[in-house]
Amino acid sequence: AQKITQTQPGMFVQEKEAVTLDCTYDTSDQSYGLFWYKQPSSGEMIFLIYQGSYDEQNATEGRYSLNFQKARKSANLVISASQLGDSAMYFCAMSRSNDYKLSFGAGTTVTVRA
Amino acid sequence: DAMVIQNPRYQVTQFGKPVTLSCSQTLNHNVMYWYQQKSSQAPKLLFHYYDKDFNNEADTPDNFQSRRPNTSFCFLDIRSPGLGDAAMYLCATSYPGAANEKLFFGSGTQLSVL
């Protein structure tokens, strides 16, 4: 069984600063995918970034980057130059190669202060 | 531009009164999912359809049913809502075989049970 762990229930960050959200996972699979989603107060889940287990380079999407450390089974999200609109809940999620369903971590609430 | 559309955005029902939530997609994706998300918790998968094949999660109560009359539409039926079923219900779609197989989510339906 897979397990996704996000140990930070809530974080505060100053506008324009970077923030790192932690995510560790537990799986015996060799092939899997890691995702980060953002959920603002409106409720919609917004895809941010994806990392495949065989990808050698860390994924980046604009201000988002994923610090993938396979041996440590961690997939931390880094948000650079935080903006007020980044205030939201952030979920780490994982899929297996033969199972397209996503399992989610408990989430981290980020509040960006002006 | 909306690709996964959920109606209504807010739904209020009475204890024990059947309710149906709807989801439609313009992406022509094979897979449609229903997730239940209670306040400040991770989304929990209830079931999904791969084309016409229905796949129920082992711990989804019998009170929850789903229908997928065609590729574009999927419905969540709650036969006898209880107070514990009050939650955000998220519909999602995916196309297995795509580069990162990410899920596309709708804006959700917030269900209240009185």
Coordinates of C-alpha atoms in Angstrom, one line a residue:
Chain A
A1 CA 0.0 0.0 0.0
Q2 CA 1.1 3.5 -0.7
K3 CA 1.3 6.2 2.0
I4 CA 1.9 9.9 1.5
T5 CA 3.0 12.0 4.5
Q6 CA 2.9 15.8 4.7
T7 CA 4.1 16.7 8.2
Q8 CA 3.4 20.5 8.0
P9 CA -0.3 21.2 8.7
G10 CA 0.2 25.0 8.2
M11 CA 2.9 27.5 7.2
F12 CA 3.3 31.2 7.0
V13 CA 5.5 32.9 4.5
Q14 CA 6.4 36.4 3.7
E15 CA 5.5 37.8 0.3
K16 CA 8.3 37.4 -2.2
E17 CA 10.1 34.8 -0.1
A18 CA 10.5 31.1 -1.0
V19 CA 8.7 28.3 0.9
T20 CA 9.4 24.6 0.9
L21 CA 6.5 22.1 1.5
D22 CA 7.6 18.7 2.6
C23 CA 6.3 15.4 1.2
T24 CA 7.5 11.9 1.9
Y25 CA 6.1 8.7 0.5
D26 CA 6.2 5.0 1.0
T27 CA 6.0 2.5 -1.8
S28 CA 7.6 -0.7 -2.9
D29 CA 7.0 0.1 -6.6
Q30 CA 9.8 1.1 -8.9
S31 CA 7.6 3.1 -11.2
Y32 CA 5.3 5.8 -9.9
G33 CA 4.4 9.4 -10.3
L34 CA 4.4 12.3 -7.9
F35 CA 2.1 15.3 -8.1
W36 CA 1.4 18.5 -6.3
Y37 CA -2.0 20.2 -6.4
K38 CA -3.1 23.5 -5.1
Q39 CA -6.5 24.0 -3.6
P40 CA -7.6 27.6 -3.0
S41 CA -10.6 28.4 -0.7
S42 CA -12.8 28.2 -3.8
G43 CA -12.3 24.4 -3.7
E44 CA -11.0 23.6 -7.1
M45 CA -7.9 21.3 -7.2
I46 CA -5.3 22.9 -9.5
F47 CA -2.4 20.8 -10.9
L48 CA 1.0 22.3 -10.3
I49 CA 3.8 19.9 -11.1
Y50 CA 4.6 16.3 -11.8
Q51 CA 7.7 14.1 -11.3
G52 CA 8.1 10.6 -12.6
S53 CA 10.1 8.2 -10.6
Y54 CA 12.5 7.6 -13.5
D55 CA 13.0 11.3 -14.3
E56 CA 16.6 12.2 -13.5
Q57 CA 16.0 16.0 -13.5
N58 CA 13.9 17.7 -10.9
A59 CA 10.7 19.0 -12.4
T60 CA 10.1 22.8 -12.7
E61 CA 7.0 24.8 -13.7
G62 CA 7.5 28.5 -13.5
R63 CA 7.8 29.4 -9.8
Y64 CA 7.3 25.8 -8.7
S65 CA 10.0 23.2 -8.5
L66 CA 10.0 19.8 -7.1
N67 CA 13.0 18.6 -5.0
F68 CA 13.0 14.9 -5.8
Q69 CA 15.2 12.7 -3.6
K70 CA 14.4 9.2 -4.6
A71 CA 16.6 7.4 -2.1
R72 CA 15.0 9.3 0.7
K73 CA 11.5 9.0 -0.8
S74 CA 10.8 12.7 -0.6
A75 CA 9.3 15.0 -3.1
N76 CA 9.3 18.5 -1.6
L77 CA 7.6 21.4 -3.4
V78 CA 9.5 24.7 -3.5
I79 CA 7.5 27.9 -4.3
S80 CA 9.8 30.8 -5.1
A81 CA 8.9 34.5 -4.8
S82 CA 5.6 33.8 -3.0
Q83 CA 2.6 35.9 -3.9
L84 CA -0.6 36.6 -2.0
G85 CA -2.5 34.4 -4.4
D86 CA -0.4 31.4 -3.4
S87 CA -2.3 31.2 -0.1
A88 CA -4.1 27.9 -0.4
M89 CA -4.0 24.2 0.7
Y90 CA -1.3 22.2 -1.1
F91 CA -1.6 18.4 -1.6
C92 CA 1.1 16.0 -2.5
A93 CA -0.2 12.9 -4.3
M94 CA 1.1 9.7 -5.9
S95 CA 0.1 7.3 -8.5
R96 CA 1.5 3.8 -9.4
S97 CA 2.4 2.9 -13.0
N98 CA -0.2 0.2 -13.2
D99 CA -2.8 2.1 -11.3
Y100 CA -3.8 5.6 -12.5
K101 CA -5.6 6.5 -9.3
L102 CA -4.1 9.2 -7.1
S103 CA -3.5 8.9 -3.3
F104 CA -3.3 12.2 -1.5
G105 CA -1.4 13.4 1.5
A106 CA -3.2 15.3 4.3
G107 CA -2.2 18.7 2.9
T108 CA -0.4 21.8 4.0
T109 CA -2.1 25.2 4.4
V110 CA 0.1 28.0 3.2
T111 CA -0.7 31.6 4.2
V112 CA 1.3 34.3 2.4
R113 CA 1.7 37.6 4.4
A114 CA 2.1 41.0 2.8
Chain B
D1 CA -12.8 27.0 -21.2
A2 CA -14.1 24.9 -18.3
M3 CA -13.1 21.3 -18.9
V4 CA -14.7 19.5 -16.0
I5 CA -17.9 21.0 -14.9
Q6 CA -19.8 20.2 -11.7
N7 CA -23.3 21.2 -10.9
P8 CA -24.5 22.6 -8.6
R9 CA -21.7 24.4 -6.8
Y10 CA -23.7 24.2 -3.6
Q11 CA -26.3 21.6 -2.7
V12 CA -28.4 21.5 0.4
T13 CA -30.4 18.3 1.1
Q14 CA -32.4 16.9 4.0
F15 CA -31.3 14.0 6.1
G16 CA -32.4 10.8 4.3
K17 CA -33.5 12.6 1.1
P18 CA -31.8 11.2 -2.0
V19 CA -29.5 13.7 -3.9
T20 CA -27.7 13.6 -7.2
L21 CA -24.6 15.5 -8.1
S22 CA -23.5 15.9 -11.7
C23 CA -20.3 16.1 -13.5
S24 CA -19.5 16.7 -17.2
Q25 CA -16.3 16.9 -19.2
T26 CA -15.2 18.3 -22.5
L27 CA -11.9 16.5 -22.5
N28 CA -13.1 13.1 -23.8
H29 CA -11.1 11.4 -21.1
N30 CA -11.6 7.7 -20.4
V31 CA -11.6 7.8 -16.7
M32 CA -13.9 9.8 -14.4
Y33 CA -13.5 9.8 -10.6
W34 CA -15.5 10.9 -7.6
Y35 CA -13.7 12.0 -4.5
Q36 CA -15.2 13.0 -1.2
Q37 CA -13.3 15.7 0.8
K38 CA -14.3 16.7 4.3
S39 CA -13.1 19.9 5.8
S40 CA -9.3 20.3 6.0
Q41 CA -8.8 16.7 5.0
A42 CA -7.3 14.9 1.9
P43 CA -9.7 13.9 -0.9
K44 CA -10.8 10.3 -0.6
L45 CA -11.6 8.3 -3.7
L46 CA -15.1 6.9 -3.7
F47 CA -15.1 5.2 -7.1
H48 CA -14.2 5.7 -10.7
Y49 CA -15.2 4.6 -14.2
Y50 CA -12.7 3.5 -16.8
D51 CA -14.9 3.9 -19.8
K52 CA -18.0 1.9 -18.8
D53 CA -16.3 -0.2 -16.2
F54 CA -17.3 0.8 -12.7
N55 CA -14.7 0.4 -10.0
N56 CA -15.7 0.9 -6.4
E57 CA -13.3 1.5 -3.5
A58 CA -13.5 -1.2 -0.9
D59 CA -14.5 1.2 1.9
T60 CA -17.1 3.2 0.0
P61 CA -20.5 2.9 1.7
D62 CA -23.3 1.3 -0.2
N63 CA -25.2 4.6 0.2
F64 CA -23.1 6.0 -2.6
Q65 CA -23.8 5.0 -6.2
S66 CA -22.7 6.3 -9.5
R67 CA -23.8 6.3 -13.1
R68 CA -22.0 7.1 -16.3
P69 CA -24.5 7.2 -19.2
N70 CA -21.9 8.3 -21.7
T71 CA -18.3 9.5 -22.0
S72 CA -19.1 13.1 -21.0
F73 CA -21.3 12.7 -18.0
C74 CA -21.0 11.1 -14.6
F75 CA -23.4 11.3 -11.7
L76 CA -23.0 10.7 -7.9
D77 CA -26.1 9.5 -6.2
I78 CA -26.4 9.5 -2.4
R79 CA -29.4 7.4 -1.6
S80 CA -30.0 8.4 2.0
P81 CA -27.7 11.2 3.0
G82 CA -26.6 11.3 6.6
L83 CA -25.1 14.2 8.5
G84 CA -21.7 12.6 8.1
D85 CA -22.0 12.9 4.3
A86 CA -21.7 16.6 4.3
A87 CA -18.6 17.3 2.4
M88 CA -17.1 18.7 -0.8
Y89 CA -17.5 16.2 -3.7
L90 CA -14.9 16.5 -6.4
C91 CA -15.2 15.0 -9.9
A92 CA -12.0 14.4 -11.8
T93 CA -11.0 13.0 -15.2
S94 CA -7.8 11.5 -16.6
Y95 CA -6.5 9.9 -19.7
P96 CA -4.3 6.9 -18.9
G97 CA -1.3 6.8 -21.2
A98 CA -0.9 10.6 -21.3
A99 CA 2.6 11.9 -20.4
N100 CA 1.9 12.4 -16.7
E101 CA -1.6 11.1 -16.3
K102 CA -2.6 14.0 -14.2
L103 CA -6.1 14.4 -13.0
F104 CA -8.2 17.3 -14.1
F105 CA -10.6 18.4 -11.4
G106 CA -13.9 20.3 -11.4
S107 CA -14.7 23.1 -9.0
G108 CA -16.5 20.7 -6.7
T109 CA -20.0 20.5 -5.2
Q110 CA -20.3 21.5 -1.5
L111 CA -23.0 19.3 0.0
S112 CA -24.8 20.3 3.2
V113 CA -27.2 17.9 5.0
L114 CA -29.8 19.4 7.3

